[in-house]
Short mmCIF file of C-alpha atoms (C1' of nucleotides) in Angstrom, two decimals:
data_model
loop_
_atom_site.label_atom_id
_atom_site.label_comp_id
_atom_site.label_asym_id
_atom_site.label_seq_id
_atom_site.Cartn_x
_atom_site.Cartn_y
_atom_site.Cartn_z
CA MET A 23 -24.69 80.04 -51.20
CA PRO A 24 -21.99 77.35 -51.73
CA ALA A 25 -22.70 73.77 -51.16
CA LYS A 26 -22.92 72.63 -47.67
CA TYR A 27 -20.97 69.30 -48.66
CA SER A 28 -18.37 68.45 -51.20
CA SER A 29 -19.56 66.00 -54.04
CA SER A 30 -17.45 63.51 -52.91
CA LYS A 31 -18.58 63.59 -49.07
CA GLU A 32 -22.11 63.29 -50.80
CA ASN A 33 -21.17 60.22 -52.75
CA TYR A 34 -19.85 58.61 -49.62
CA LEU A 35 -23.07 59.54 -47.56
CA LYS A 36 -25.06 58.20 -50.54
CA ALA A 37 -23.35 54.92 -50.59
CA ILE A 38 -23.11 54.26 -46.85
CA PHE A 39 -26.96 54.63 -46.78
CA HIS A 40 -27.48 52.33 -49.60
CA LEU A 41 -25.28 49.66 -47.96
CA GLN A 42 -27.09 50.13 -44.55
CA GLU A 43 -30.53 49.54 -46.13
CA THR A 44 -29.59 46.77 -48.25
CA HIS A 45 -27.11 44.88 -46.49
CA GLY A 46 -27.86 45.99 -42.86
CA THR A 47 -24.00 46.32 -41.97
CA VAL A 48 -21.35 48.51 -43.69
CA THR A 49 -17.61 47.82 -43.87
CA THR A 50 -14.76 49.92 -45.27
CA ASN A 51 -13.99 47.60 -47.85
CA ASP A 52 -17.99 47.71 -48.82
CA VAL A 53 -17.86 51.41 -49.41
CA ALA A 54 -14.22 51.29 -50.95
CA ASN A 55 -15.86 48.54 -53.28
CA GLU A 56 -19.22 50.76 -54.03
CA LEU A 57 -17.20 53.90 -54.92
CA GLN A 58 -14.50 52.31 -56.59
CA THR A 59 -11.84 53.42 -54.41
CA ARG A 60 -9.37 52.47 -51.97
CA PRO A 61 -10.12 51.13 -48.22
CA ALA A 62 -7.37 53.77 -47.10
CA SER A 63 -9.18 56.72 -48.65
CA VAL A 64 -12.30 55.53 -47.41
CA THR A 65 -10.76 55.33 -43.76
CA ASP A 66 -9.64 59.13 -44.50
CA MET A 67 -13.20 60.20 -45.61
CA LEU A 68 -15.04 58.35 -42.38
CA LYS A 69 -12.77 60.76 -39.93
CA LYS A 70 -13.91 63.76 -42.07
CA LEU A 71 -17.78 62.87 -41.70
CA LYS A 72 -17.35 61.88 -38.23
CA ALA A 73 -15.72 65.46 -37.40
CA GLN A 74 -19.02 67.00 -39.18
CA LYS A 75 -21.01 64.65 -37.26
CA LEU A 76 -22.62 63.09 -40.26
CA LEU A 77 -21.22 59.58 -39.13
CA LEU A 78 -20.95 57.66 -35.97
CA TYR A 79 -17.70 55.98 -36.21
CA GLU A 80 -14.75 54.38 -33.97
CA LYS A 81 -12.10 53.20 -35.50
CA TYR A 82 -11.82 49.45 -35.87
CA LYS A 83 -15.35 49.26 -34.75
CA GLY A 84 -17.53 49.70 -37.57
CA PHE A 85 -19.97 52.85 -38.15
CA LYS A 86 -23.19 54.31 -39.20
CA LEU A 87 -24.88 57.43 -40.60
CA SER A 88 -26.13 59.82 -38.04
CA ASN A 89 -29.53 61.37 -37.96
CA ASP A 90 -27.91 64.36 -39.87
CA GLY A 91 -25.90 62.14 -42.34
CA ARG A 92 -29.24 60.26 -42.90
CA LYS A 93 -31.07 63.50 -43.58
CA VAL A 94 -27.98 64.43 -46.06
CA ALA A 95 -28.37 60.98 -48.04
CA LEU A 96 -31.90 61.28 -48.22
CA GLN A 97 -31.80 64.52 -49.87
CA ILE A 98 -29.02 63.11 -52.43
CA ILE A 99 -31.42 60.44 -53.20
CA ARG A 100 -34.18 62.74 -53.71
CA LYS A 101 -32.24 64.69 -56.12
CA HIS A 102 -30.85 61.50 -58.23
CA ARG A 103 -34.30 60.05 -58.56
CA LEU A 104 -36.07 63.45 -59.64
CA TRP A 105 -33.69 64.03 -62.15
CA GLU A 106 -34.02 60.47 -63.55
CA TYR A 107 -37.59 60.99 -63.69
CA PHE A 108 -36.94 64.21 -65.60
CA LEU A 109 -34.89 62.48 -68.26
CA VAL A 110 -36.98 59.67 -68.88
CA GLU A 111 -40.31 61.35 -68.78
CA LYS A 112 -39.49 64.68 -70.71
CA LEU A 113 -36.00 64.14 -72.09
CA ARG A 114 -37.27 60.92 -73.18
CA PHE A 115 -33.99 58.93 -72.36
CA GLY A 116 -34.05 55.29 -71.66
CA TRP A 117 -34.41 54.34 -68.26
CA ASP A 118 -31.35 52.46 -68.49
CA GLU A 119 -29.04 55.42 -69.88
CA VAL A 120 -29.74 57.83 -67.35
CA HIS A 121 -27.63 56.71 -64.25
CA GLU A 122 -24.81 58.50 -65.02
CA ILE A 123 -26.12 61.73 -65.90
CA ALA A 124 -28.19 61.88 -62.68
CA GLU A 125 -25.10 61.07 -60.64
CA GLU A 126 -23.93 64.35 -61.86
CA LEU A 127 -27.05 66.43 -61.41
CA GLU A 128 -27.55 65.22 -57.70
CA HIS A 129 -24.83 67.44 -56.75
CA ILE A 130 -26.57 70.45 -57.67
CA SER A 131 -27.31 72.17 -54.71
CA SER A 132 -30.27 74.33 -54.70
CA LYS A 133 -33.06 73.36 -52.63
CA GLN A 134 -35.30 75.40 -54.42
CA LEU A 135 -34.60 74.08 -57.68
CA ILE A 136 -35.07 70.58 -56.79
CA ASP A 137 -38.50 71.68 -55.12
CA ARG A 138 -39.44 73.14 -58.46
CA LEU A 139 -38.48 70.17 -60.46
CA ASP A 140 -40.61 68.09 -58.27
CA GLU A 141 -43.44 70.33 -58.79
CA PHE A 142 -43.07 70.51 -62.47
CA LEU A 143 -42.91 66.69 -62.80
CA GLY A 144 -45.89 66.46 -60.88
CA PHE A 145 -45.01 65.34 -57.72
CA PRO A 146 -43.78 61.56 -58.85
CA LYS A 147 -43.59 59.17 -56.12
CA THR A 148 -41.04 56.58 -57.80
CA ASP A 149 -38.33 56.88 -60.34
CA PRO A 150 -38.18 55.09 -63.39
CA HIS A 151 -36.31 52.02 -62.05
CA GLY A 152 -39.35 51.88 -59.43
CA ASP A 153 -37.60 53.15 -56.28
CA PRO A 154 -39.16 55.59 -54.11
CA ILE A 155 -38.29 59.18 -54.33
CA PRO A 156 -38.08 60.79 -50.76
CA ASP A 157 -40.21 64.07 -50.74
CA SER A 158 -38.74 67.50 -49.80
CA GLN A 159 -38.77 66.64 -45.88
CA GLY A 160 -36.61 63.37 -46.64
CA ARG A 161 -39.96 61.23 -45.79
CA TRP A 162 -40.44 58.13 -47.80
CA VAL A 163 -43.52 56.39 -48.78
CA GLN A 164 -42.40 53.37 -47.07
CA ALA A 165 -43.00 50.30 -49.21
CA LYS A 166 -45.23 47.49 -48.11
CA GLN A 167 -43.70 43.95 -47.90
CA VAL A 168 -45.74 41.12 -48.49
CA ASP A 169 -45.47 37.66 -49.94
CA LEU A 170 -46.05 37.09 -53.83
CA LEU A 171 -49.50 35.34 -52.74
CA ASN A 172 -50.39 38.52 -51.05
CA LEU A 173 -49.41 40.85 -53.92
CA PRO A 174 -52.43 42.57 -55.30
CA LEU A 175 -53.21 41.81 -59.17
CA ASN A 176 -51.45 43.98 -61.64
CA LYS A 177 -49.43 45.85 -58.93
CA VAL A 178 -45.75 46.64 -59.86
CA ALA A 179 -43.72 45.15 -57.16
CA GLU A 180 -39.77 44.64 -56.60
CA VAL A 181 -38.51 41.45 -55.01
CA SER A 182 -36.97 42.40 -51.72
CA GLY A 183 -36.72 38.90 -49.89
CA ILE A 184 -36.36 35.27 -50.44
CA GLY A 185 -37.79 32.80 -47.50
CA ASP A 186 -36.38 29.58 -48.54
CA GLN A 187 -32.97 30.26 -49.49
CA SER A 188 -32.02 26.36 -50.24
CA ALA A 189 -29.90 25.83 -53.35
CA GLU A 190 -32.87 24.27 -54.96
CA MET A 191 -34.87 27.22 -54.37
CA LEU A 192 -32.41 29.78 -55.59
CA GLU A 193 -32.04 27.35 -58.59
CA LEU A 194 -35.47 27.54 -59.55
CA LEU A 195 -35.40 31.30 -59.21
CA GLY A 196 -32.28 31.74 -61.01
CA HIS A 197 -33.75 29.71 -64.09
CA LYS A 198 -36.77 31.88 -64.11
CA ASN A 199 -34.86 34.87 -63.69
CA ILE A 200 -35.88 36.08 -60.54
CA GLY A 201 -33.66 37.74 -58.01
CA LEU A 202 -33.68 40.50 -55.52
CA GLY A 203 -34.52 43.72 -56.92
CA THR A 204 -36.36 42.28 -59.86
CA ARG A 205 -39.39 44.06 -61.03
CA LEU A 206 -42.63 41.94 -61.51
CA GLU A 207 -46.38 42.13 -61.18
CA VAL A 208 -48.94 38.87 -60.58
CA LYS A 209 -51.23 38.68 -63.88
CA LYS A 210 -53.44 35.91 -62.67
CA LYS A 211 -54.13 33.45 -59.80
CA PHE A 212 -55.36 30.19 -60.24
CA ALA A 213 -57.87 29.18 -57.57
CA PHE A 214 -57.35 25.64 -58.21
CA ASP A 215 -53.82 24.98 -56.65
CA ASN A 216 -53.02 28.60 -56.01
CA SER A 217 -50.42 29.11 -58.88
CA LEU A 218 -49.51 32.33 -60.48
CA GLU A 219 -48.80 33.92 -63.62
CA VAL A 220 -46.11 36.37 -63.16
CA LYS A 221 -44.97 39.21 -65.55
CA ILE A 222 -41.58 39.94 -64.94
CA LYS A 223 -40.57 43.44 -66.00
CA ASN A 224 -39.10 43.71 -69.46
CA GLN A 225 -39.61 39.93 -69.83
CA HIS A 226 -42.14 37.44 -70.49
CA THR A 227 -44.50 35.71 -68.16
CA VAL A 228 -43.95 32.73 -65.67
CA THR A 229 -45.78 30.10 -63.81
CA ILE A 230 -45.10 30.14 -60.16
CA SER A 231 -46.40 27.37 -57.62
CA GLU A 232 -47.81 28.58 -54.10
CA HIS A 233 -45.11 26.99 -52.47
CA VAL A 234 -42.58 29.18 -54.32
CA ALA A 235 -45.04 32.22 -54.02
CA LYS A 236 -45.10 31.81 -50.33
CA ASN A 237 -41.25 32.36 -50.14
CA VAL A 238 -40.97 35.10 -52.50
CA PHE A 239 -41.09 38.60 -50.40
CA VAL A 240 -41.95 41.77 -52.57
CA LYS A 241 -42.27 45.52 -51.86
CA TYR A 242 -44.86 47.79 -53.52
CA ASP A 243 -46.14 51.39 -53.32
CA GLU A 244 -49.80 51.59 -51.55
CA MET B 27 -17.17 59.70 -69.21
CA PRO B 28 -15.52 61.85 -66.94
CA ALA B 29 -15.63 65.59 -67.94
CA LYS B 30 -12.82 66.59 -69.99
CA TYR B 31 -11.96 69.84 -67.80
CA SER B 32 -12.49 70.75 -64.23
CA SER B 33 -15.34 73.52 -63.29
CA SER B 34 -12.72 75.89 -62.49
CA LYS B 35 -10.96 75.69 -65.77
CA GLU B 36 -14.33 75.96 -67.59
CA ASN B 37 -14.91 79.15 -65.41
CA TYR B 38 -11.70 80.54 -66.44
CA LEU B 39 -12.60 80.15 -69.86
CA LYS B 40 -15.91 81.58 -69.82
CA ALA B 41 -14.39 84.60 -67.90
CA ILE B 42 -11.57 85.19 -70.54
CA PHE B 43 -14.17 84.57 -73.60
CA HIS B 44 -16.42 87.34 -72.01
CA LEU B 45 -13.71 89.84 -71.49
CA GLN B 46 -12.24 89.05 -74.78
CA GLU B 47 -15.52 89.72 -76.27
CA THR B 48 -16.64 92.88 -74.18
CA HIS B 49 -13.34 94.46 -73.66
CA GLY B 50 -11.15 93.50 -76.52
CA THR B 51 -8.48 92.88 -74.40
CA VAL B 52 -8.05 90.51 -70.91
CA THR B 53 -5.49 91.00 -68.22
CA THR B 54 -4.41 88.83 -65.20
CA ASN B 55 -6.04 91.33 -63.16
CA ASP B 56 -9.41 91.53 -64.90
CA VAL B 57 -9.64 87.88 -64.79
CA ALA B 58 -9.13 88.00 -61.14
CA ASN B 59 -11.50 90.44 -60.63
CA GLU B 60 -14.13 88.49 -62.74
CA LEU B 61 -13.73 85.45 -60.95
CA GLN B 62 -13.43 86.89 -57.30
CA THR B 63 -9.61 85.17 -56.80
CA ARG B 64 -6.20 86.67 -56.81
CA PRO B 65 -3.77 87.43 -59.55
CA ALA B 66 -1.28 84.92 -58.41
CA SER B 67 -4.20 81.96 -58.86
CA VAL B 68 -4.75 83.17 -62.07
CA THR B 69 -1.16 83.11 -63.71
CA ASP B 70 -0.94 79.61 -62.11
CA MET B 71 -4.32 78.61 -64.03
CA LEU B 72 -2.94 80.27 -67.17
CA LYS B 73 -0.21 78.18 -67.43
CA LYS B 74 -2.35 74.99 -67.20
CA LEU B 75 -4.62 76.50 -69.90
CA LYS B 76 -1.62 76.82 -72.12
CA ALA B 77 -0.07 73.39 -71.12
CA GLN B 78 -3.77 72.11 -72.71
CA LYS B 79 -3.59 74.22 -75.67
CA LEU B 80 -6.53 75.91 -74.64
CA LEU B 81 -4.93 79.55 -74.46
CA LEU B 82 -1.97 81.26 -76.13
CA TYR B 83 -0.12 82.93 -73.54
CA GLU B 84 3.56 84.32 -72.73
CA LYS B 85 4.21 85.32 -69.33
CA TYR B 86 3.89 89.34 -69.29
CA LYS B 87 2.91 89.44 -72.71
CA GLY B 88 -0.81 89.08 -72.66
CA PHE B 89 -3.07 85.99 -73.66
CA LYS B 90 -6.07 85.22 -75.66
CA LEU B 91 -8.27 82.07 -76.17
CA SER B 92 -7.22 79.54 -78.70
CA ASN B 93 -9.25 78.03 -80.92
CA ASP B 94 -9.94 74.99 -78.99
CA GLY B 95 -10.19 77.04 -75.87
CA ARG B 96 -12.74 79.31 -77.42
CA LYS B 97 -14.87 76.06 -78.68
CA VAL B 98 -15.08 74.95 -75.32
CA ALA B 99 -16.15 78.69 -73.70
CA LEU B 100 -18.97 78.44 -76.22
CA GLN B 101 -20.03 75.39 -75.04
CA ILE B 102 -20.21 76.42 -71.56
CA ILE B 103 -22.26 79.20 -72.59
CA ARG B 104 -24.73 77.45 -74.54
CA LYS B 105 -25.12 75.12 -71.35
CA HIS B 106 -25.51 78.15 -69.04
CA ARG B 107 -28.23 79.71 -71.34
CA LEU B 108 -30.24 76.83 -72.15
CA TRP B 109 -30.51 75.84 -68.33
CA GLU B 110 -31.59 79.35 -67.96
CA TYR B 111 -33.99 79.11 -70.34
CA PHE B 112 -35.29 76.01 -68.86
CA LEU B 113 -35.55 77.31 -65.27
CA VAL B 114 -37.44 80.51 -66.48
CA GLU B 115 -39.78 78.91 -69.01
CA LYS B 116 -40.62 75.57 -67.27
CA LEU B 117 -39.85 75.92 -63.85
CA ARG B 118 -41.35 79.58 -63.47
CA PHE B 119 -38.39 81.03 -61.92
CA GLY B 120 -37.72 84.92 -61.96
CA TRP B 121 -35.23 85.85 -64.89
CA ASP B 122 -33.28 87.74 -62.16
CA GLU B 123 -33.05 84.37 -60.00
CA VAL B 124 -31.38 81.87 -62.19
CA HIS B 125 -27.95 82.95 -62.97
CA GLU B 126 -26.54 81.31 -60.10
CA ILE B 127 -28.06 77.80 -60.44
CA ALA B 128 -27.23 78.00 -64.17
CA GLU B 129 -23.49 78.58 -63.01
CA GLU B 130 -23.65 75.19 -61.36
CA LEU B 131 -25.63 73.26 -63.90
CA GLU B 132 -23.39 74.63 -66.51
CA HIS B 133 -20.90 72.14 -65.63
CA ILE B 134 -22.62 69.11 -66.07
CA SER B 135 -20.92 67.08 -68.78
CA SER B 136 -23.25 65.03 -70.63
CA LYS B 137 -23.51 66.65 -74.49
CA GLN B 138 -26.38 64.35 -75.07
CA LEU B 139 -28.12 65.78 -72.01
CA ILE B 140 -27.81 69.38 -73.45
CA ASP B 141 -28.94 68.50 -77.07
CA ARG B 142 -31.59 67.01 -75.59
CA LEU B 143 -32.57 69.74 -73.30
CA ASP B 144 -32.46 72.04 -76.26
CA GLU B 145 -34.99 69.71 -78.31
CA PHE B 146 -37.09 69.90 -75.37
CA LEU B 147 -37.28 73.45 -75.42
CA GLY B 148 -37.77 73.94 -78.90
CA PHE B 149 -34.39 75.14 -79.73
CA PRO B 150 -34.70 78.74 -78.29
CA LYS B 151 -32.27 81.34 -79.86
CA THR B 152 -31.90 83.63 -76.90
CA ASP B 153 -31.88 83.08 -73.22
CA PRO B 154 -34.15 84.83 -70.90
CA HIS B 155 -32.07 88.07 -70.66
CA GLY B 156 -32.03 88.22 -74.52
CA ASP B 157 -28.53 86.61 -74.88
CA PRO B 158 -27.99 84.51 -78.05
CA ILE B 159 -27.61 80.60 -77.58
CA PRO B 160 -25.05 78.82 -79.31
CA ASP B 161 -26.00 75.94 -81.29
CA SER B 162 -24.40 72.46 -80.79
CA GLN B 163 -21.75 73.44 -83.11
CA GLY B 164 -21.05 76.57 -81.28
CA ARG B 165 -22.38 78.92 -83.83
CA TRP B 166 -24.79 81.60 -82.94
CA VAL B 167 -27.09 84.20 -84.26
CA GLN B 168 -25.92 87.58 -83.27
CA ALA B 169 -29.00 89.70 -83.10
CA LYS B 170 -28.88 93.12 -84.66
CA GLN B 171 -29.93 95.47 -81.47
CA VAL B 172 -29.18 99.15 -80.37
CA ASP B 173 -29.28 100.46 -76.95
CA LEU B 174 -31.90 102.65 -75.52
CA LEU B 175 -29.70 105.69 -76.14
CA ASN B 176 -29.66 105.27 -79.88
CA LEU B 177 -33.44 104.37 -80.39
CA PRO B 178 -35.19 106.91 -82.52
CA LEU B 179 -37.89 109.01 -80.89
CA ASN B 180 -41.37 107.80 -80.86
CA LYS B 181 -40.34 104.46 -82.37
CA VAL B 182 -42.05 101.29 -80.72
CA ALA B 183 -39.03 98.94 -79.85
CA GLU B 184 -38.74 95.45 -78.14
CA VAL B 185 -36.56 94.83 -75.22
CA SER B 186 -34.25 92.12 -76.58
CA GLY B 187 -31.04 92.14 -74.24
CA ILE B 188 -29.52 93.65 -71.31
CA GLY B 189 -26.22 94.78 -71.09
CA ASP B 190 -25.05 95.00 -66.95
CA GLN B 191 -26.66 91.69 -65.75
CA SER B 192 -25.85 92.76 -62.11
CA ALA B 193 -28.18 92.13 -59.61
CA GLU B 194 -28.88 95.60 -58.82
CA MET B 195 -29.72 96.44 -62.49
CA LEU B 196 -32.22 93.60 -62.87
CA GLU B 197 -33.82 94.80 -60.09
CA LEU B 198 -34.07 98.13 -60.92
CA LEU B 199 -35.64 96.85 -64.57
CA GLY B 200 -37.93 94.77 -62.74
CA HIS B 201 -38.76 97.42 -60.38
CA LYS B 202 -39.60 99.56 -63.65
CA ASN B 203 -41.33 97.07 -65.15
CA ILE B 204 -38.98 96.18 -67.79
CA GLY B 205 -38.03 92.87 -68.99
CA LEU B 206 -37.42 91.00 -72.25
CA GLY B 207 -39.74 91.47 -74.63
CA THR B 208 -41.41 94.51 -73.02
CA ARG B 209 -42.51 96.91 -76.00
CA LEU B 210 -41.69 100.80 -75.10
CA GLU B 211 -40.77 103.69 -76.97
CA VAL B 212 -38.62 106.97 -76.09
CA LYS B 213 -40.92 109.92 -75.75
CA LYS B 214 -37.97 112.56 -74.76
CA LYS B 215 -34.37 112.78 -74.53
CA PHE B 216 -32.71 115.19 -72.32
CA ALA B 217 -29.62 116.85 -73.25
CA PHE B 218 -28.77 118.01 -69.69
CA ASP B 219 -27.87 114.69 -68.51
CA ASN B 220 -28.92 112.12 -71.29
CA SER B 221 -31.76 110.85 -69.05
CA LEU B 222 -34.98 109.51 -70.96
CA GLU B 223 -38.40 109.31 -70.55
CA VAL B 224 -39.88 106.02 -71.89
CA LYS B 225 -43.37 105.01 -72.29
CA ILE B 226 -43.70 101.47 -71.82
CA LYS B 227 -46.79 99.99 -73.72
CA ASN B 228 -49.94 99.66 -71.73
CA GLN B 229 -48.47 101.29 -68.69
CA HIS B 230 -47.32 104.96 -68.17
CA THR B 231 -44.17 106.30 -68.59
CA VAL B 232 -40.82 105.96 -66.64
CA THR B 233 -37.56 108.00 -66.41
CA ILE B 234 -34.16 106.36 -66.99
CA SER B 235 -30.68 107.62 -66.59
CA GLU B 236 -27.86 107.27 -69.27
CA HIS B 237 -26.23 104.83 -67.30
CA VAL B 238 -29.25 102.36 -67.51
CA ALA B 239 -30.21 103.42 -71.16
CA LYS B 240 -26.80 101.93 -72.29
CA ASN B 241 -27.58 98.90 -70.84
CA VAL B 242 -30.95 98.17 -72.45
CA PHE B 243 -30.94 96.84 -76.09
CA VAL B 244 -33.95 97.03 -78.14
CA LYS B 245 -34.83 95.79 -81.63
CA TYR B 246 -37.21 97.62 -83.94
CA ASP B 247 -38.31 97.66 -87.48
CA GLU B 248 -36.87 100.19 -89.72
"C1'" DT C 1 16.51 107.94 -67.83
"C1'" DT C 2 16.22 107.29 -63.43
"C1'" DT C 3 12.77 106.63 -60.15
"C1'" DA C 4 7.95 105.12 -58.54
"C1'" DC C 5 4.45 102.53 -59.26
"C1'" DT C 6 1.29 98.84 -61.05
"C1'" DT C 7 1.13 94.38 -62.63
"C1'" DT C 8 2.35 89.99 -63.06
"C1'" DT C 9 4.71 86.19 -61.55
"C1'" DT C 10 7.50 83.22 -58.52
"C1'" DA C 11 8.06 80.68 -53.90
"C1'" DG C 12 6.15 78.45 -50.50
"C1'" DA C 13 2.21 76.90 -47.60
"C1'" DT C 14 -2.41 74.84 -47.27
"C1'" DT C 15 -6.90 72.05 -48.05
"C1'" DT C 16 -9.43 68.24 -50.20
"C1'" DG C 17 -9.32 63.91 -51.85
"C1'" DC C 18 -7.08 60.51 -53.18
"C1'" DC C 19 -2.96 57.15 -53.75
"C1'" DT C 20 0.61 53.16 -52.11
"C1'" DA C 21 3.13 50.50 -48.66
"C1'" DA C 22 3.51 49.22 -44.15
"C1'" DA C 23 1.76 48.58 -39.40
"C1'" DT C 24 -2.09 47.28 -36.53
"C1'" DT C 25 -6.32 45.12 -35.12
"C1'" DT C 26 -9.90 41.90 -35.49
"C1'" DT C 27 -11.04 37.46 -37.53
"C1'" DA C 28 -10.74 32.95 -38.85
"C1'" DT C 29 -8.60 28.24 -38.69
"C1'" DT C 30 -5.65 24.67 -37.36
"C1'" DA D 28 -4.45 29.39 -27.96
"C1'" DA D 29 -1.25 30.12 -31.51
"C1'" DT D 30 -0.85 31.52 -35.99
"C1'" DA D 31 -2.46 32.81 -40.57
"C1'" DA D 32 -5.50 35.56 -43.02
"C1'" DA D 33 -8.05 39.39 -43.91
"C1'" DA D 34 -9.82 44.13 -42.54
"C1'" DT D 35 -8.60 48.50 -41.63
"C1'" DT D 36 -6.03 52.23 -40.22
"C1'" DT D 37 -1.49 55.34 -40.42
"C1'" DA D 38 2.45 57.36 -42.53
"C1'" DG D 39 3.80 59.26 -46.10
"C1'" DG D 40 3.06 61.59 -51.06
"C1'" DC D 41 0.66 63.53 -54.88
"C1'" DA D 42 -2.22 66.87 -57.69
"C1'" DA D 43 -5.50 70.46 -58.26
"C1'" DA D 44 -6.63 74.83 -56.88
"C1'" DT D 45 -6.14 78.40 -53.86
"C1'" DC D 46 -3.63 81.66 -50.95
"C1'" DT D 47 0.15 85.18 -48.98
"C1'" DA D 48 4.25 87.74 -49.46
"C1'" DA D 49 7.94 88.88 -51.98
"C1'" DA D 50 10.20 89.32 -56.30
"C1'" DA D 51 10.49 90.63 -61.36
"C1'" DA D 52 9.04 92.69 -65.43
"C1'" DG D 53 6.89 96.41 -67.50
"C1'" DT D 54 4.94 101.39 -67.45
"C1'" DA D 55 4.64 105.95 -66.56
"C1'" DA D 56 6.27 110.18 -64.40
"C1'" DA D 57 9.47 113.59 -62.84
#
DNA sequence: TTTACTTTTTAGATTTGCCTAAATTTTATT
DNA sequence: AATAAAATTTAGGCAAATCTAAAAAGTAAA
């Protein structure tokens, strides 16, 4: 059976999905930028996606994925992340070398292949970057969001939001190398002043005050 | 890095390689037939392959792969067979289910990926159909084998390759419980139609037509 | 060897996905 | 509110890979 959608369409769906999730809104320019292409090309493709009912789109009025489009996007993401897991865990690639290869592998169409791969890998919940892997029905285990004070000790989590976004706060976080998407875990909590020792993935440990901790939100798997 | 050649070009190279190996000569019509396409489309592609020096071609005068074309074809075949091996040995697919999926996987471009996969699989010498896997330099060990018709009576031998790998053939062999590695011996040969009675190790005897026998290759000790 | 048949190639379209340049619509700024 | 700027879409093209129909070249047969 031939693939239902071209690789190109799949890439658009995936990009739109990501922008929707992370920025809330999506614009033609955002998509063009994400896919390293031109706004005019994006407009062309949006029309095709609309014609296939994968996208809700009215010209000049913005757009978002339909339920079907969302489903397709989730399957691509599932494939991408399972292949990344395979590359790192079985073929011993570094976690920073696998993205490009997975970009190609994610377009292999066989659903049976991906389900068997999933099984072979032991049904992993997250990819090597800590992002969740949707299951074969496209369900995610939606990560739980809490502030740093309430993150259980030794749980790896990903920074997903900042409460106080003042320049001072951002300067402090920048200095400590903490930003959106940073992966970290709380190693120690001092009862005296509620300060924390936080280990930042692939870096060393920093100390964070209660005030700061209350304003850093993270996601983690249960 | 982007793929050097389109999937389509790779498919042409592979088809031409196979026709060259098995029939000696290759014609425009053969290629069209092999790839389920039209002769006019083949002519178009031959020109492109010639322009890229992958093919030696003069119109109306026949054609064959250049050294470069041959090298590319062997790399595709390497990838195809390694993926088939992976699908059967690691993901537990049946050896008759893997061809289609491997047709897609063989176009993934990363050379590093395929070399690591090779290593992960333990550098297999043949794919699940018994066909040899070229090494990363494109060399292969051509296994010495005879077809069943030429196997001496009462010699125990091991199935090492299948010529015609159509779904129909594979279905028939599957039904008779003959697969790669099966050990068997020819008990009787009927001169009338060249059909054979074949005793399969640890099982009972089956009858095999000349047509099938010609396409089952075996290895045995002298 | 001349005609008939087959094979191969050309000519001209089509589809997909992309492009540039120009027009249009929306948004932001005086 | 008028105008400038930015975002988006249209218009018109291009390249890859395919197709059909027709022409050309090669092969075979009377």
